[in-house]
mmCIF file of C-alpha atoms and ligand atoms in Angstrom:
data_model
loop_
_atom_site.group_PDB
_atom_site.id
_atom_site.type_symbol
_atom_site.label_atom_id
_atom_site.label_comp_id
_atom_site.label_asym_id
_atom_site.label_seq_id
_atom_site.Cartn_x
_atom_site.Cartn_y
_atom_site.Cartn_z
ATOM 1 C CA MET R 1 17.762 -25.353 -33.726
ATOM 2 C CA LEU R 2 20.322 -24.342 -31.121
ATOM 3 C CA LYS R 3 19.671 -21.157 -29.192
ATOM 4 C CA TRP R 4 22.526 -19.063 -27.778
ATOM 5 C CA LEU R 5 23.918 -19.139 -24.266
ATOM 6 C CA VAL R 6 26.120 -16.164 -23.361
ATOM 7 C CA ALA R 7 27.892 -16.694 -20.036
ATOM 8 C CA ASN R 8 28.647 -13.354 -18.391
ATOM 9 C CA TRP R 9 31.102 -13.980 -15.552
ATOM 10 C CA LYS R 10 31.115 -10.282 -14.545
ATOM 11 C CA MET R 11 34.006 -9.708 -12.081
ATOM 12 C CA ASN R 12 34.027 -13.395 -11.088
ATOM 13 C CA GLY R 13 35.907 -16.497 -12.121
ATOM 14 C CA SER R 14 39.513 -17.638 -12.117
ATOM 15 C CA LEU R 15 42.001 -19.648 -14.165
ATOM 16 C CA GLU R 16 40.483 -22.676 -12.462
ATOM 17 C CA LEU R 17 37.059 -21.832 -13.896
ATOM 18 C CA VAL R 18 38.594 -21.324 -17.354
ATOM 19 C CA LYS R 19 40.008 -24.860 -17.080
ATOM 20 C CA ASP R 20 36.658 -26.242 -15.923
ATOM 21 C CA TYR R 21 34.936 -24.644 -18.904
ATOM 22 C CA GLU R 22 37.547 -25.958 -21.311
ATOM 23 C CA ASN R 23 37.395 -29.473 -19.868
ATOM 24 C CA ASN R 24 33.646 -29.787 -19.423
ATOM 25 C CA LEU R 25 31.883 -27.525 -21.892
ATOM 26 C CA LYS R 26 33.680 -28.291 -25.140
ATOM 27 C CA ASN R 27 31.983 -28.564 -28.502
ATOM 28 C CA HIS R 28 29.136 -26.162 -27.883
ATOM 29 C CA SER R 29 29.051 -23.961 -30.957
ATOM 30 C CA ASN R 30 26.236 -21.917 -29.353
ATOM 31 C CA LEU R 31 28.171 -21.045 -26.175
ATOM 32 C CA ILE R 32 29.838 -17.643 -25.844
ATOM 33 C CA VAL R 33 31.742 -16.919 -22.652
ATOM 34 C CA ALA R 34 32.372 -13.356 -21.457
ATOM 35 C CA PRO R 35 35.057 -13.560 -18.756
ATOM 36 C CA PRO R 36 37.016 -10.613 -17.373
ATOM 37 C CA PHE R 37 39.424 -9.334 -20.058
ATOM 38 C CA ILE R 38 42.502 -10.979 -18.541
ATOM 39 C CA TYR R 39 41.088 -14.474 -19.087
ATOM 40 C CA ILE R 40 39.806 -14.076 -22.625
ATOM 41 C CA ASN R 41 42.936 -15.410 -24.300
ATOM 42 C CA LYS R 42 43.098 -18.403 -21.977
ATOM 43 C CA PHE R 43 40.218 -20.032 -23.852
ATOM 44 C CA SER R 44 41.184 -22.138 -26.812
ATOM 45 C CA SER R 45 38.017 -23.986 -27.743
ATOM 46 C CA THR R 46 35.167 -21.686 -26.745
ATOM 47 C CA LYS R 47 33.796 -18.546 -28.384
ATOM 48 C CA THR R 48 34.490 -15.484 -26.252
ATOM 49 C CA ALA R 49 33.018 -12.034 -25.727
ATOM 50 C CA ALA R 50 34.323 -8.915 -24.033
ATOM 51 C CA GLN R 51 32.126 -7.568 -21.226
ATOM 52 C CA ASN R 52 32.792 -3.962 -22.169
ATOM 53 C CA VAL R 53 34.709 -1.693 -24.537
ATOM 54 C CA HIS R 54 35.618 1.994 -24.478
ATOM 55 C CA PHE R 55 33.701 4.342 -26.764
ATOM 56 C CA GLN R 56 36.847 6.089 -28.039
ATOM 57 C CA PRO R 57 39.017 4.374 -30.658
ATOM 58 C CA ASN R 58 42.226 4.901 -28.608
ATOM 59 C CA GLY R 59 43.901 7.422 -26.323
ATOM 60 C CA ALA R 60 44.749 8.377 -22.760
ATOM 61 C CA TYR R 61 42.072 6.342 -20.953
ATOM 62 C CA THR R 62 43.921 4.424 -18.265
ATOM 63 C CA GLY R 63 42.436 1.031 -17.514
ATOM 64 C CA GLU R 64 40.250 0.924 -20.607
ATOM 65 C CA VAL R 65 40.295 -1.384 -23.632
ATOM 66 C CA SER R 66 39.462 -0.388 -27.214
ATOM 67 C CA ALA R 67 37.499 -2.188 -29.888
ATOM 68 C CA THR R 68 40.596 -2.447 -32.108
ATOM 69 C CA GLN R 69 42.392 -4.220 -29.260
ATOM 70 C CA ILE R 70 39.495 -6.625 -28.751
ATOM 71 C CA LYS R 71 39.561 -7.334 -32.468
ATOM 72 C CA ASP R 72 43.366 -7.721 -32.297
ATOM 73 C CA ILE R 73 43.076 -10.745 -30.022
ATOM 74 C CA GLY R 74 40.387 -12.326 -32.196
ATOM 75 C CA VAL R 75 37.287 -11.699 -30.090
ATOM 76 C CA LYS R 76 34.114 -11.468 -32.149
ATOM 77 C CA PHE R 77 31.487 -10.411 -29.570
ATOM 78 C CA CYS R 78 31.160 -7.655 -26.965
ATOM 79 C CA ILE R 79 28.468 -6.929 -24.384
ATOM 80 C CA VAL R 80 27.667 -3.206 -24.301
ATOM 81 C CA GLY R 81 25.401 -1.191 -22.053
ATOM 82 C CA HIS R 82 24.959 -3.795 -19.351
ATOM 83 C CA SER R 83 22.831 -2.268 -16.581
ATOM 84 C CA GLU R 84 25.687 -2.652 -14.095
ATOM 85 C CA ARG R 85 27.811 -0.416 -16.295
ATOM 86 C CA ARG R 86 24.950 2.009 -16.763
ATOM 87 C CA ILE R 87 24.487 2.177 -12.972
ATOM 88 C CA TYR R 88 28.070 2.027 -11.628
ATOM 89 C CA SER R 89 29.908 3.684 -14.516
ATOM 90 C CA LEU R 90 27.119 6.080 -15.480
ATOM 91 C CA GLU R 91 26.911 4.947 -19.091
ATOM 92 C CA THR R 92 24.152 6.723 -20.989
ATOM 93 C CA ASN R 93 22.237 5.500 -24.019
ATOM 94 C CA GLU R 94 24.416 7.792 -26.145
ATOM 95 C CA ILE R 95 27.641 6.254 -24.809
ATOM 96 C CA VAL R 96 26.225 2.782 -25.306
ATOM 97 C CA LYS R 97 25.500 3.600 -28.941
ATOM 98 C CA GLU R 98 29.060 4.914 -29.449
ATOM 99 C CA LYS R 99 30.434 1.690 -27.982
ATOM 100 C CA ALA R 100 28.260 -0.375 -30.302
ATOM 101 C CA LEU R 101 29.515 1.677 -33.262
ATOM 102 C CA ARG R 102 33.187 1.100 -32.297
ATOM 103 C CA CYS R 103 32.441 -2.631 -32.206
ATOM 104 C CA ILE R 104 30.742 -2.651 -35.591
ATOM 105 C CA GLU R 105 33.609 -0.658 -37.152
ATOM 106 C CA ASN R 106 35.915 -3.440 -35.967
ATOM 107 C CA SER R 107 33.715 -6.366 -37.070
ATOM 108 C CA ILE R 108 32.828 -7.206 -33.481
ATOM 109 C CA LEU R 109 29.192 -8.034 -32.844
ATOM 110 C CA PRO R 110 27.842 -5.866 -30.019
ATOM 111 C CA ILE R 111 25.273 -7.416 -27.693
ATOM 112 C CA ILE R 112 23.362 -4.302 -26.650
ATOM 113 C CA CYS R 113 21.632 -4.557 -23.268
ATOM 114 C CA ILE R 114 18.364 -2.827 -22.515
ATOM 115 C CA GLY R 115 15.893 -3.198 -19.661
ATOM 116 C CA GLU R 116 13.556 -1.436 -17.291
ATOM 117 C CA THR R 117 13.861 -0.710 -13.562
ATOM 118 C CA GLN R 118 11.567 -2.171 -10.954
ATOM 119 C CA ALA R 119 9.701 1.151 -10.759
ATOM 120 C CA ASP R 120 9.208 1.207 -14.541
ATOM 121 C CA TYR R 121 7.901 -2.342 -14.369
ATOM 122 C CA GLU R 122 5.503 -1.609 -11.511
ATOM 123 C CA ASN R 123 4.238 1.528 -13.252
ATOM 124 C CA LYS R 124 3.662 -0.463 -16.442
ATOM 125 C CA ASN R 125 6.140 1.754 -18.184
ATOM 126 C CA THR R 126 8.320 -1.055 -19.562
ATOM 127 C CA LEU R 127 7.508 -0.678 -23.251
ATOM 128 C CA ASN R 128 8.000 3.097 -23.208
ATOM 129 C CA VAL R 129 11.387 2.730 -21.547
ATOM 130 C CA LEU R 130 12.484 0.005 -23.928
ATOM 131 C CA GLU R 131 11.330 1.998 -26.941
ATOM 132 C CA LYS R 132 13.383 4.985 -25.809
ATOM 133 C CA GLN R 133 16.430 2.806 -25.213
ATOM 134 C CA LEU R 134 16.066 1.208 -28.632
ATOM 135 C CA GLU R 135 15.767 4.598 -30.303
ATOM 136 C CA SER R 136 18.826 6.009 -28.555
ATOM 137 C CA CYS R 137 21.166 2.997 -28.347
ATOM 138 C CA LEU R 138 20.824 1.161 -31.612
ATOM 139 C CA PRO R 139 23.159 1.854 -34.529
ATOM 140 C CA GLU R 140 21.404 2.700 -37.798
ATOM 141 C CA ASN R 141 23.498 0.175 -39.714
ATOM 142 C CA GLY R 142 25.505 -2.901 -39.037
ATOM 143 C CA GLU R 143 24.881 -6.166 -37.273
ATOM 144 C CA PHE R 144 24.116 -6.341 -33.568
ATOM 145 C CA TRP R 145 22.171 -8.395 -31.060
ATOM 146 C CA ILE R 146 19.930 -7.156 -28.267
ATOM 147 C CA ALA R 147 19.770 -8.523 -24.725
ATOM 148 C CA TYR R 148 16.554 -7.764 -22.883
ATOM 149 C CA GLU R 149 17.516 -7.692 -19.213
ATOM 150 C CA PRO R 150 14.959 -6.293 -16.755
ATOM 151 C CA ILE R 151 17.157 -4.626 -14.131
ATOM 152 C CA TRP R 152 14.988 -5.918 -11.293
ATOM 153 C CA ALA R 153 15.530 -9.481 -12.488
ATOM 154 C CA ILE R 154 19.340 -9.348 -12.558
ATOM 155 C CA GLY R 155 20.872 -11.343 -9.724
ATOM 156 C CA THR R 156 17.637 -11.284 -7.724
ATOM 157 C CA GLY R 157 16.052 -14.645 -8.502
ATOM 158 C CA LEU R 158 13.036 -12.754 -9.857
ATOM 159 C CA VAL R 159 11.957 -13.393 -13.440
ATOM 160 C CA PRO R 160 9.093 -11.807 -15.402
ATOM 161 C CA LYS R 161 6.159 -14.054 -16.259
ATOM 162 C CA LEU R 162 6.789 -16.088 -19.412
ATOM 163 C CA LYS R 163 3.928 -14.241 -21.117
ATOM 164 C CA GLU R 164 5.650 -10.933 -20.316
ATOM 165 C CA ILE R 165 8.988 -12.100 -21.721
ATOM 166 C CA GLU R 166 7.172 -13.332 -24.810
ATOM 167 C CA ALA R 167 5.331 -10.036 -25.346
ATOM 168 C CA ILE R 168 8.467 -7.952 -24.864
ATOM 169 C CA HIS R 169 10.560 -10.073 -27.214
ATOM 170 C CA GLU R 170 7.801 -9.799 -29.817
ATOM 171 C CA PHE R 171 7.780 -6.033 -29.341
ATOM 172 C CA ILE R 172 11.567 -5.784 -29.805
ATOM 173 C CA LYS R 173 11.564 -8.232 -32.711
ATOM 174 C CA GLU R 174 8.913 -6.208 -34.519
ATOM 175 C CA LYS R 175 11.021 -3.079 -34.156
ATOM 176 C CA THR R 176 14.414 -4.526 -35.011
ATOM 177 C CA ASN R 177 14.227 -8.071 -36.377
ATOM 178 C CA LYS R 178 17.505 -8.881 -34.615
ATOM 179 C CA THR R 179 18.679 -11.782 -32.472
ATOM 180 C CA ILE R 180 17.263 -11.146 -28.989
ATOM 181 C CA LEU R 181 18.552 -12.729 -25.794
ATOM 182 C CA TYR R 182 16.794 -12.744 -22.442
ATOM 183 C CA GLY R 183 18.849 -12.143 -19.284
ATOM 184 C CA GLY R 184 18.033 -11.867 -15.591
ATOM 185 C CA SER R 185 18.114 -14.746 -13.089
ATOM 186 C CA VAL R 186 18.258 -17.476 -15.737
ATOM 187 C CA ASN R 187 19.324 -20.719 -14.085
ATOM 188 C CA ALA R 188 19.339 -24.505 -14.524
ATOM 189 C CA GLU R 189 15.722 -24.735 -13.383
ATOM 190 C CA ASN R 190 14.082 -22.054 -15.531
ATOM 191 C CA ALA R 191 16.264 -22.073 -18.691
ATOM 192 C CA GLU R 192 14.117 -24.661 -20.447
ATOM 193 C CA GLU R 193 10.836 -22.735 -20.165
ATOM 194 C CA ILE R 194 12.440 -19.397 -21.037
ATOM 195 C CA LEU R 195 14.222 -20.860 -24.062
ATOM 196 C CA SER R 196 11.012 -22.497 -25.230
ATOM 197 C CA ILE R 197 9.574 -19.033 -26.002
ATOM 198 C CA GLU R 198 9.784 -18.722 -29.770
ATOM 199 C CA LYS R 199 11.207 -15.226 -29.970
ATOM 200 C CA VAL R 200 13.820 -15.786 -27.283
ATOM 201 C CA ASP R 201 16.902 -16.522 -29.387
ATOM 202 C CA GLY R 202 19.116 -17.262 -26.405
ATOM 203 C CA VAL R 203 19.938 -16.346 -22.833
ATOM 204 C CA LEU R 204 22.512 -14.131 -21.139
ATOM 205 C CA VAL R 205 23.433 -15.768 -17.850
ATOM 206 C CA GLY R 206 25.353 -14.237 -14.943
ATOM 207 C CA GLY R 207 25.437 -16.016 -11.583
ATOM 208 C CA ALA R 208 24.469 -19.472 -12.833
ATOM 209 C CA SER R 209 27.252 -19.400 -15.448
ATOM 210 C CA LEU R 210 29.833 -19.831 -12.667
ATOM 211 C CA LYS R 211 28.671 -23.409 -11.996
ATOM 212 C CA ILE R 212 29.593 -26.152 -14.444
ATOM 213 C CA ASP R 213 26.637 -28.391 -13.543
ATOM 214 C CA ALA R 214 24.186 -25.561 -14.092
ATOM 215 C CA MET R 215 25.922 -24.703 -17.372
ATOM 216 C CA LYS R 216 25.528 -28.277 -18.604
ATOM 217 C CA LYS R 217 21.809 -28.234 -17.801
ATOM 218 C CA MET R 218 21.273 -24.823 -19.409
ATOM 219 C CA LEU R 219 23.185 -25.899 -22.530
ATOM 220 C CA ASN R 220 20.943 -28.968 -22.739
ATOM 221 C CA ALA R 221 17.986 -26.610 -22.706
ATOM 222 C CA THR R 222 19.279 -24.617 -25.703
ATOM 223 C CA ALA R 223 18.161 -27.188 -28.294
ATOM 224 C CA HIS R 224 14.821 -26.163 -29.816
HETATM 225 P P1 PGA Y 1 22.124 -12.966 -13.502
HETATM 226 O O1 PGA Y 1 22.809 -11.838 -14.391
HETATM 227 O O2 PGA Y 1 21.965 -14.184 -14.385
HETATM 228 O O3 PGA Y 1 23.065 -13.197 -12.374
HETATM 229 O O4 PGA Y 1 20.792 -12.427 -13.073
HETATM 230 C C1 PGA Y 1 22.468 -11.685 -15.734
HETATM 231 C C2 PGA Y 1 23.212 -10.545 -16.337
HETATM 232 O O5 PGA Y 1 23.437 -9.542 -15.650
HETATM 233 O O6 PGA Y 1 23.607 -10.602 -17.500
#
């Protein structure tokens, strides 16, 4: 079985990187790339995702992009509630849920991000925090995926113990029975062991997705 690899470029990348992806990472039906909006339509042979969407259907929101517009250009996936948006753009669980609903209304699959802070982790509060996020962010109906991304693991090189990832994915799976990705410092070296956890259905990769060699290795690790 092939597990998913979602490549989240964040505010990185260039036309050059689009070309590198197109030339080197073709024919991976389990690869979804989330570049900045302006590059999405430059991909011809790779599945794409938006990194964000506005929670309103349309209107006077300068600089924002709506779910109908994402649908309009044929994009089928959208990351919502990434911790960087929660932190820098003050997105609440309620806003994240609204965004997920706009996606579902437009047949876009939202990838809803949840995760605990370092303090939550150290205080052994992870499951409580995740439970609250699940209760407040998840739509009652419709298809969606969940990305478990411990905030302290994003871009830090720190990763929870495999046993911890396993237990948390089991916890989320029991509650939702959805596709669940793990994200946070996944790279060419650790992708294999993370993806070998049964209830990890794929990975959401930031920094390491900007390097073609690392992408090739991580894609090799997606076969299980
Ligand atoms: P990272 O980011 O792989 O650079 O830790 C993951 C993410 O934020 O989705």
